Coordinates of C-alpha atoms and ligand atoms in Angstrom, one line a residue:
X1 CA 0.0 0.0 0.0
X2 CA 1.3 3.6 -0.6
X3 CA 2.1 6.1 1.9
X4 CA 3.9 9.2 1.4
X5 CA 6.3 10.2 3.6
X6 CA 6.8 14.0 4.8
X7 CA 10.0 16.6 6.0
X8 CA 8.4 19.4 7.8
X9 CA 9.9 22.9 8.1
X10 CA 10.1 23.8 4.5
X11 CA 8.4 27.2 3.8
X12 CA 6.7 27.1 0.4
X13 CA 7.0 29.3 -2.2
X14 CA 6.2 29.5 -6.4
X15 CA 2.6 28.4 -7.7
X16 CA 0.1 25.2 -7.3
X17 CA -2.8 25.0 -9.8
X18 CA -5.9 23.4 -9.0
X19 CA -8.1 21.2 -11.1
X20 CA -11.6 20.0 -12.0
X21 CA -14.4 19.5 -9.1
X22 CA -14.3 16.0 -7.6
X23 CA -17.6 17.0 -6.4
X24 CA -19.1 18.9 -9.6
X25 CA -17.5 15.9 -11.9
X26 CA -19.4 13.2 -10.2
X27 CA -23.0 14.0 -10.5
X28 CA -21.9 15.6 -13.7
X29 CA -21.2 12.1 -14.9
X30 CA -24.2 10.7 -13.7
X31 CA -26.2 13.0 -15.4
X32 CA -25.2 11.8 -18.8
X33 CA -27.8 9.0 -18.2
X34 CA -30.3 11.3 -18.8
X35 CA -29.7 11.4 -22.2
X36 CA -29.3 8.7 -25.1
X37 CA -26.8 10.6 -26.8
X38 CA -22.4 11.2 -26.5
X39 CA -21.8 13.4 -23.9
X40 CA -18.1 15.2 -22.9
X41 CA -16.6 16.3 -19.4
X42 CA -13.6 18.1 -19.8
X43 CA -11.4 19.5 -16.8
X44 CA -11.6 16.2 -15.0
X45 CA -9.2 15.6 -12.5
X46 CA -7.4 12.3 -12.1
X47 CA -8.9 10.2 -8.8
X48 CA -10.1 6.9 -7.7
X49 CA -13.4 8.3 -7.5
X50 CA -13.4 9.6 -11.0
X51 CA -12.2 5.6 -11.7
X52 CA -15.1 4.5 -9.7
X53 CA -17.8 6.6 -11.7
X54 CA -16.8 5.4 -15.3
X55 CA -16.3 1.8 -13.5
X56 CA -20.2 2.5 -12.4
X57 CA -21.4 3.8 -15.9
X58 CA -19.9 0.9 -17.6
X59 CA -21.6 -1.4 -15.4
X60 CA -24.7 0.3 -16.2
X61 CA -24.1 -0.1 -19.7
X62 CA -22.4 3.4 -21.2
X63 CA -19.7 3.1 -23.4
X64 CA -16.7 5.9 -21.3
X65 CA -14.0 6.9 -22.3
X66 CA -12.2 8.1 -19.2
X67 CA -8.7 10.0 -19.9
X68 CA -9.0 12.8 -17.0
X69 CA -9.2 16.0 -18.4
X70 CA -11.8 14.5 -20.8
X71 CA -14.0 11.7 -19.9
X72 CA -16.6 11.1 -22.8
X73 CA -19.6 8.8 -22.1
X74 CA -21.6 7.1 -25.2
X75 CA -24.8 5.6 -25.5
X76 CA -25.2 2.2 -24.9
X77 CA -27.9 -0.2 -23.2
X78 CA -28.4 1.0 -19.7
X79 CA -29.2 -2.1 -16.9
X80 CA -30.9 0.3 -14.4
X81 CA -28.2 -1.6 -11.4
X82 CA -25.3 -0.4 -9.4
X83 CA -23.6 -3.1 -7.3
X84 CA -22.6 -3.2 -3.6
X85 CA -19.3 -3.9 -4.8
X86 CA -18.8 -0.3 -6.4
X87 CA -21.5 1.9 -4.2
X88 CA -19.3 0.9 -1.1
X89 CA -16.0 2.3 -2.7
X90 CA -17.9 5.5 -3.4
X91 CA -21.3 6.7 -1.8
X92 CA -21.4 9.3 -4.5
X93 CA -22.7 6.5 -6.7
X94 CA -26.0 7.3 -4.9
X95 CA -26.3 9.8 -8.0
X96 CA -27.5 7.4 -10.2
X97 CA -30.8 6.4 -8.5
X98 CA -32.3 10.5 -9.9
X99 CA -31.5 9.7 -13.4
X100 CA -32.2 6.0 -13.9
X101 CA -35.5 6.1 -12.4
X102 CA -36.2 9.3 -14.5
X103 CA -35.3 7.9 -17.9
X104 CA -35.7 4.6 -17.5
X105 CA -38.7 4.1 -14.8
X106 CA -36.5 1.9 -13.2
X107 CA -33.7 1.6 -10.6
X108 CA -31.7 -1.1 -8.2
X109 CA -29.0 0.6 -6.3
X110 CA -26.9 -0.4 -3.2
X111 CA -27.8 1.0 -0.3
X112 CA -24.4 3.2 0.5
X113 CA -23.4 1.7 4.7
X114 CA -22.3 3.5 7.2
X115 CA -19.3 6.1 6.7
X116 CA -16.4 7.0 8.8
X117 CA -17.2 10.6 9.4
X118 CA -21.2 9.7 10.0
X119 CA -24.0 7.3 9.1
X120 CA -25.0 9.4 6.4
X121 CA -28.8 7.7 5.2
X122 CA -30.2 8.9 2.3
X123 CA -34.0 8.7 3.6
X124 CA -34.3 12.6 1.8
X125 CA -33.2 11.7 -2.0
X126 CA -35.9 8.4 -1.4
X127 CA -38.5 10.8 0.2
X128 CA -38.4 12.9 -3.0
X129 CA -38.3 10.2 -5.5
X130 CA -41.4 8.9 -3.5
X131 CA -43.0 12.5 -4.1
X132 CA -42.2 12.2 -7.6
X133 CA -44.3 9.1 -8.4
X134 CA -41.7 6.9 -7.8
X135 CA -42.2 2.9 -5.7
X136 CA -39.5 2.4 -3.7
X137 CA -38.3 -0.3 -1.3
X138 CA -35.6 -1.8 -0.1
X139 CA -34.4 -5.1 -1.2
X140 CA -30.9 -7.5 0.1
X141 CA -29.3 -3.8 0.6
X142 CA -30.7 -2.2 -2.1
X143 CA -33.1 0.5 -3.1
X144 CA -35.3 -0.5 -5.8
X145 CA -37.5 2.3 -7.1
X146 CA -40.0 1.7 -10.1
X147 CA -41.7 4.3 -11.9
X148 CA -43.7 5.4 -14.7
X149 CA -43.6 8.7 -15.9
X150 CA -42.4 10.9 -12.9
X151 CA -44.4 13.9 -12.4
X152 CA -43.9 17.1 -10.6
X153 CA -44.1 17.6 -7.1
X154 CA -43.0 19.8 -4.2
X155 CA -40.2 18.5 -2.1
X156 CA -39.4 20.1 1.3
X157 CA -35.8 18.5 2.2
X158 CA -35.2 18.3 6.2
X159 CA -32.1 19.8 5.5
X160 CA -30.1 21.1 3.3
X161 CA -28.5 18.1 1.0
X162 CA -26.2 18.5 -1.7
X163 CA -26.7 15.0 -2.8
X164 CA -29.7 14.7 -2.3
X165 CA -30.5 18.0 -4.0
X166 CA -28.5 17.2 -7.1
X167 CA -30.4 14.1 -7.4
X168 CA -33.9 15.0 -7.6
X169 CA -32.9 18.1 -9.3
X170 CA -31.9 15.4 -12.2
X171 CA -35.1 13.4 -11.5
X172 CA -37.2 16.1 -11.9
X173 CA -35.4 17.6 -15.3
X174 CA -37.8 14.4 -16.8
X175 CA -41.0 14.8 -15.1
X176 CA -44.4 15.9 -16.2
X177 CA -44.8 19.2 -14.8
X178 CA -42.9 21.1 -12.3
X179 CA -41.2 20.3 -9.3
X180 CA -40.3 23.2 -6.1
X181 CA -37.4 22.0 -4.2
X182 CA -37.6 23.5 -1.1
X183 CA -34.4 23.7 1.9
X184 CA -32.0 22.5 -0.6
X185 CA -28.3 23.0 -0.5
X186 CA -26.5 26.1 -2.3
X187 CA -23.2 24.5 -2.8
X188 CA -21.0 25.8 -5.8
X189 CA -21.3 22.1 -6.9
X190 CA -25.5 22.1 -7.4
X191 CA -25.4 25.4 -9.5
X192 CA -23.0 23.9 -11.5
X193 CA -25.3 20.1 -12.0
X194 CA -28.0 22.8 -12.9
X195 CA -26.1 24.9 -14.9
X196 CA -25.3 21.4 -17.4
X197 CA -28.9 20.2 -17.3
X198 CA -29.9 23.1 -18.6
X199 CA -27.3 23.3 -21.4
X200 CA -29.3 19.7 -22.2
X201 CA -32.4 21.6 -22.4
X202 CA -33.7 20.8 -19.0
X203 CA -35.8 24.2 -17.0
X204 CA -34.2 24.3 -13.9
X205 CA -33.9 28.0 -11.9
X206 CA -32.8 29.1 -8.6
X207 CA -30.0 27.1 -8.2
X208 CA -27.8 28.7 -5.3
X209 CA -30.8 29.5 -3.3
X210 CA -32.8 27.6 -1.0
X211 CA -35.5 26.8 -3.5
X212 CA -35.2 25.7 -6.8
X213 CA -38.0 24.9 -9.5
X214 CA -37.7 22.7 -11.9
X215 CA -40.3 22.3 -15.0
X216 CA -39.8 19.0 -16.5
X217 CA -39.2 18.7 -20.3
X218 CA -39.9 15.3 -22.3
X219 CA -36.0 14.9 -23.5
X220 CA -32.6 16.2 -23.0
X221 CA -29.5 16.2 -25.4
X222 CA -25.8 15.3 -24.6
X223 CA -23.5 17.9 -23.3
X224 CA -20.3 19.4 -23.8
X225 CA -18.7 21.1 -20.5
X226 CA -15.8 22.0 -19.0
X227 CA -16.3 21.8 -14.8
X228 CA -15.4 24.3 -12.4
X229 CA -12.5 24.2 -10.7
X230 CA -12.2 22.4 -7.0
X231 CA -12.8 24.6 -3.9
X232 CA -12.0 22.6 -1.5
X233 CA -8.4 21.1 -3.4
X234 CA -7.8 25.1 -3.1
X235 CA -8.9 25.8 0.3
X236 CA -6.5 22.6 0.9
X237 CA -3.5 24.1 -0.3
X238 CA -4.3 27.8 1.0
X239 CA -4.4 26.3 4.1
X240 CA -1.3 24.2 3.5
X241 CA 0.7 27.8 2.4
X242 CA -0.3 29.2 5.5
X243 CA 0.6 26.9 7.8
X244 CA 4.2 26.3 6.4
X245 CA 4.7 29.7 6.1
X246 CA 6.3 31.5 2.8
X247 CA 4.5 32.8 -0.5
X248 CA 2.4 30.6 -2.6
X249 CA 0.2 31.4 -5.3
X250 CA -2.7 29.4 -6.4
X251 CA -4.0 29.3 -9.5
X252 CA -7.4 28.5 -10.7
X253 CA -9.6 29.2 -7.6
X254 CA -12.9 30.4 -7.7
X255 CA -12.0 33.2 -4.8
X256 CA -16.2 33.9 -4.8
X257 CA -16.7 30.1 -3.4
X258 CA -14.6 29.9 -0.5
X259 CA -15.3 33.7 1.1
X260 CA -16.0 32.2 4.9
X261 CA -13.0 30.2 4.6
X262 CA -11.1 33.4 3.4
X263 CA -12.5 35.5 6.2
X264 CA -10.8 33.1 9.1
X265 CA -7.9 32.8 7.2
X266 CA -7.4 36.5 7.6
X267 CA -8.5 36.6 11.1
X268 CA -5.9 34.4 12.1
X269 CA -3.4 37.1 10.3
X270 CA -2.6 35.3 7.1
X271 CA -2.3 37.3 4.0
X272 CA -4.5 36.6 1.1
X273 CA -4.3 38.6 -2.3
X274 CA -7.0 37.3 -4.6
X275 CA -5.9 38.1 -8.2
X276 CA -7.9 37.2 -11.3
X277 CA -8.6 33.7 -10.6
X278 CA -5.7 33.4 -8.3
X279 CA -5.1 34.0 -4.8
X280 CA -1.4 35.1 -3.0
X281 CA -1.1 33.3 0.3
X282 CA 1.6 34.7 2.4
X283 CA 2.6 34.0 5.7
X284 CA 5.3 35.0 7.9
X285 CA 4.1 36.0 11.1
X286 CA 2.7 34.5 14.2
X287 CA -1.1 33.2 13.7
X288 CA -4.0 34.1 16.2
X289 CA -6.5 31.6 16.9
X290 CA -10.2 31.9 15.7
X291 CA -13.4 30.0 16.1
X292 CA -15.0 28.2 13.3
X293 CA -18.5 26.6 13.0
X294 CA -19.2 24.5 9.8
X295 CA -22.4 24.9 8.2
X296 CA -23.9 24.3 4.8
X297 CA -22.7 26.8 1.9
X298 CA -22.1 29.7 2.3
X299 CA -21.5 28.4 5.5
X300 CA -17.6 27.4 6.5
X301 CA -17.4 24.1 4.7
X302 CA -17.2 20.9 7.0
X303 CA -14.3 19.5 4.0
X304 CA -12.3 22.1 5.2
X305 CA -12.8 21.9 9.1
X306 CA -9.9 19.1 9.2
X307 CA -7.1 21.0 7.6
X308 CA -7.9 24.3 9.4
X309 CA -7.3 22.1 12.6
X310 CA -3.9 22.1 12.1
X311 CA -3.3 25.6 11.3
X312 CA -5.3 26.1 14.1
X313 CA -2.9 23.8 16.6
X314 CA 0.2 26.1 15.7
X315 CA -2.2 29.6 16.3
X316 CA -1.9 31.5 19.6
X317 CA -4.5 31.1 22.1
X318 CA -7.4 28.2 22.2
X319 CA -9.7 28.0 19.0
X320 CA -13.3 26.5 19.2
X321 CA -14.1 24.2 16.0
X322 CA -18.0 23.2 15.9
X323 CA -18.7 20.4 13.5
X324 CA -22.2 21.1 13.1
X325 CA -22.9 19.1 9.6
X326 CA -21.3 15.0 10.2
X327 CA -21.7 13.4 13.6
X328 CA -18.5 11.9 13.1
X329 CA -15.9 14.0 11.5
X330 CA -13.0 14.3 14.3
X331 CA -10.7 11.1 13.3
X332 CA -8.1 13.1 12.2
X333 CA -8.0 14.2 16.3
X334 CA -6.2 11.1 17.8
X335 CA -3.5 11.0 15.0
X336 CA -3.1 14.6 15.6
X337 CA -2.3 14.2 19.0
X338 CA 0.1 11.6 18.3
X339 CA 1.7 14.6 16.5
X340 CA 1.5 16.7 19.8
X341 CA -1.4 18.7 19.4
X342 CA -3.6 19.6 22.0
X343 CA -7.2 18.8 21.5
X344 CA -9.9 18.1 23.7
X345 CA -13.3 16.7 22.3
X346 CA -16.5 17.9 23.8
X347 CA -19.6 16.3 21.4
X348 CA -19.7 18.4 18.1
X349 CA -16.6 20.6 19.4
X350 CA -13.0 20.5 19.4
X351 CA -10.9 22.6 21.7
X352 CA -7.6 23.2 20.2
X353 CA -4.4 24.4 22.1
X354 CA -1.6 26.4 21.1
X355 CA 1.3 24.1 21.1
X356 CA 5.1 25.3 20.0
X357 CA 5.6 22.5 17.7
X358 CA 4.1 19.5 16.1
X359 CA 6.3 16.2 15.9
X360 CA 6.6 13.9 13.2
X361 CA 5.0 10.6 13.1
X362 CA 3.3 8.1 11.7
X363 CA 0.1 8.2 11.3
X364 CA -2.9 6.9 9.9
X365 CA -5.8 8.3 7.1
X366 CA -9.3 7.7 8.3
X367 CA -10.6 9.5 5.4
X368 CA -10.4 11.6 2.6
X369 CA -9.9 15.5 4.7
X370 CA -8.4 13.6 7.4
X371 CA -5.8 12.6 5.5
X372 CA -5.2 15.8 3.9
X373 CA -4.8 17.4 7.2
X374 CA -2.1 14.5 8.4
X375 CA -0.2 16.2 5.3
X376 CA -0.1 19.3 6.0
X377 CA 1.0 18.6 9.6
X378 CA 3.6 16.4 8.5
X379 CA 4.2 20.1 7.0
X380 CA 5.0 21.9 9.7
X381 CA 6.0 19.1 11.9
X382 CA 9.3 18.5 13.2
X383 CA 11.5 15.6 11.9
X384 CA 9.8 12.7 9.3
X385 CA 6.1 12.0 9.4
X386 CA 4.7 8.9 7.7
X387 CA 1.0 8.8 6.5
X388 CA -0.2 5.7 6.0
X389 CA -3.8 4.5 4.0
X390 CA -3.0 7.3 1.2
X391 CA -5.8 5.7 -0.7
X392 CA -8.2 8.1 0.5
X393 CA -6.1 11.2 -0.2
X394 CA -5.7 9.4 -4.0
X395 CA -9.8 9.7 -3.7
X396 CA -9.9 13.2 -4.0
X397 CA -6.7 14.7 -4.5
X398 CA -4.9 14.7 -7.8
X399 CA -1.4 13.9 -7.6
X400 CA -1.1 15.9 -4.0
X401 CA 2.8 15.3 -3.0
X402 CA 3.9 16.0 -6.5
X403 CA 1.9 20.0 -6.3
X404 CA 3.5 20.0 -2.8
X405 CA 6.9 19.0 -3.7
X406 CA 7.2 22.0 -6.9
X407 CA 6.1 24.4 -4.3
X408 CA 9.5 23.5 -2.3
X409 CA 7.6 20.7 0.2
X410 CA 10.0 17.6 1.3
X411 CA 7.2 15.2 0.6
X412 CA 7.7 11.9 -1.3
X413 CA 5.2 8.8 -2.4
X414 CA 6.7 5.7 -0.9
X415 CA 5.1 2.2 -2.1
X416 CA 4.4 -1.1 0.0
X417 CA 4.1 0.9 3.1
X418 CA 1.8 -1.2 6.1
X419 CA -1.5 -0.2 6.3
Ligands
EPZ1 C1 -21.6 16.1 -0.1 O1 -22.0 14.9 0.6 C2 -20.1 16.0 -0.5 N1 -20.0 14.8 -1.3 C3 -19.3 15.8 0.8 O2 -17.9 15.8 0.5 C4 -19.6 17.0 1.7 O3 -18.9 16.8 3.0 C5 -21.1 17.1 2.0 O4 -21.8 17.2 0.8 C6 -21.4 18.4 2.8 O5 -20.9 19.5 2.2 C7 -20.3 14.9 -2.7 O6 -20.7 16.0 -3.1 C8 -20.0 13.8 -3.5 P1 -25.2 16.0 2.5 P2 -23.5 14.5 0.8 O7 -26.3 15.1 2.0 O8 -24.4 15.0 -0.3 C9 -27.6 14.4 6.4 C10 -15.7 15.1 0.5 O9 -14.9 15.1 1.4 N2 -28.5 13.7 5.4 O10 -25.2 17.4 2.2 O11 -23.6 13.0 1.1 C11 -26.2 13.8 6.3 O12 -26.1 12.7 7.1 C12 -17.1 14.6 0.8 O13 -15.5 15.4 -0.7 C13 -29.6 12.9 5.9 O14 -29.7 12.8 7.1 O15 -23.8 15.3 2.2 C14 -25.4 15.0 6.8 O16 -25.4 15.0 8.2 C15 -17.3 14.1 2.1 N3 -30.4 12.3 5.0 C16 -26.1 16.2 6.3 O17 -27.4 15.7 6.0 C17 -30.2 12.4 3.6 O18 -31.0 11.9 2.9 C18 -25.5 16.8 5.0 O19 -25.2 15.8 4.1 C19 -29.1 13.2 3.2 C20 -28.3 13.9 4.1

């Protein structure tokens, strides 16, 4: 197994360029079920995940051609099914369940289990299918919904979901008549799975707010489009610059996405200079502590609430860190404190110490943000630090040591490491 192995105490310094959405490109791809026709993503980054979704679409039937930036799906004879076997390596695979019960009236689809940062049900994407027309029951660990025509309904989500919004935004692009989403999630990510449905000629508006209507059409086309660029792989690396001190520039960062993550970057006195679609990070002072509470978009994301933990262990005073959105999202704690961080668990919030120094390690990923946060302490950490389980950094992060390492990072990929 791979593990990449880490020299902290380099400042960084030159410029790290992000790439395609992990988490526009995956509904993105599911969405070409909705039509018969060739479809294109471009801008595509190269991860496991993005693997696991042309893995999924062959099973179903497509014909992909996956060579990240470009992955083009063809037409092909769709069986409505998505295995256990490739759900349970990616609960985004959820996304199919919208568009195969749309188009094709029917779908069988693994139940996604439980999840390291929380148990994560999907009872609101069924609860909407249901209010669409759809039959839907479980079956041996799968959801099996069965539909004629859908047809337009109002859907009032318990909370905000960008899954589950993104789904039965899909669903309803087919249905008879129009659909109100109501409570849904305002993530960059939905406005951007709307913004391609309606380049296929689907009616959706208000994406971005908390209600969005959707006036079903009878067909949609294939698409061409290129996906935004990844907000949290930059928030990542902004927070990496600034807590290895030094002057980085990142490239391709859409600056407008990630304002409540900007705004306690500053607080804690780290310099930011957005420029075109770039931002300066430069730090060489002390940093301050501040408080952070995640929350829905344009909330402080809950993706980035690992990796602003660390910058957060080497900031003066105690900072408060509420994870308000996953029950379970504090793995990345114990290895930290194998590091020498201070952090006390109370529920949903973490109390994290100022400590002088961090020590390296090894340590272990728990999951995807956890594991980019056990990078960037092995950062700023004295001495070597070893991360083991890389496989879910390789989930969402393309090629992470190697934009590390040009930036003036001691970080190295090492192969047949223990898990
Ligand atoms: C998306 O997950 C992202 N994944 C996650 O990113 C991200 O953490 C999350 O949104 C929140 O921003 C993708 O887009 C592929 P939710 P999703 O439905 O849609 C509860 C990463 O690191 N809920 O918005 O699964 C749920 O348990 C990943 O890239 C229900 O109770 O998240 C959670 O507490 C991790 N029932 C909350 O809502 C439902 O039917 C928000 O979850 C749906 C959700």
């Amino acid at each position: 197994m791979d593990g990449i192995r880490i020299v902290g105490g380099a400042p960084l310094s030159g410029t790290i360029r992000v790439s395609g959405a992990k988490n526009a490109a995956l509904p993105i791809l599911c969405a070409t079920l909705l039509s018969d026709g060739e479809s294109l993503v471009r801008n595509v980054p190269r991860l496991r995940d993005i693997d696991t979704a042309a893995q999924l679409l062959r099973t179903l039937g497509r014909d992909v051609h996956a060579e990240p930036p470009q992955v083009r799906v063809g037409g092909g004879a769709v069986t409505p099914e998505a295995p256990y076997e490739l759900v349970k390596q990616m609960r985004a695979s959820v996304l199919v369940l919208g568009p195969l019960t749309a188009r094709y009236g029917r779908a069988r689809v693994s139940l996604p289990g439980g999840c390291q940062i929380g148990t994560r049900p999907i009872d609101q994407h069924l609860k909407g299918l249901e209010a669409l027309g759809a039959r839907i029951h479980l079956e041996s660990g799968y959801v099996v919904a069965e539909s004629g025509r859908l047809v337009g309904a109002e859907v009032v989500f318990d909370m905000p979901t960008v899954t589950g919004t993104e789904n039965l935004m899909m669903a309803a692009a087919l249905a008879r008549g129009r659909s109100t989403l109501v409570n849904c999630a305002r993530e960059p990510e939905v406005v951007e799975v709307a913004r391609v449905l309606n380049k296929m000629g689907a009616r959706v508006s208000g994406a971005g707010t908390d209600v969005i209507h959707v006036d079903g059409v009878d067909e949609l086309a294939p698409f061409d489009h290129a996906i935004i660029s990844d907000r949290i792989e930059a928030g990542t690396y902004m927070v990496a610059a600034a807590a290895a001190g030094g002057d980085v520039r990142i490239d391709n960062v859409p600056v407008e996405d990630l304002e409540a993550l900007i705004a306690k970057l500053r607080g804690a006195g780290v310099i930011l200079e957005p420029d075109g679609n770039g931002v300066r990070i430069v730090r060489r002072d002390g940093l301050r502590s501040v408080d952070v509470m995640t929350s829905p978009h344009p909330g402080f994301p809950t993706d980035m609430q690992a990796q602003f933990m660390v910058l957060m262990c080497l900031a003066e005073g105690t900072s408060r860190i509420s994870e308000t959105v996953f029950e379970n999202r504090f793995m990345h704690v114990p290895e930290l404190v194998r590091m020498g961080a201070e952090i006390e668990v109370q529920g949903h919030t973490a109390f994290v110490r100022h400590v002088q120094r961090l020590d390296g390690a090894s340590v272990m990923a728990t999951d995807l943000r956890a594991s980019a946060s056990l990078v960037i302490a092995g950062l700023v950490a004295h001495g070597e630090t070893l991360v083991r389980r890389v496989y879910h950094l390789d989930r969402g992060y393309e090629h992470m040591e190697e934009k590390l390492a040009a930036v003036g990072a001691r970080i190295e990929r090492v192969r047949g490491v223990s898990p």
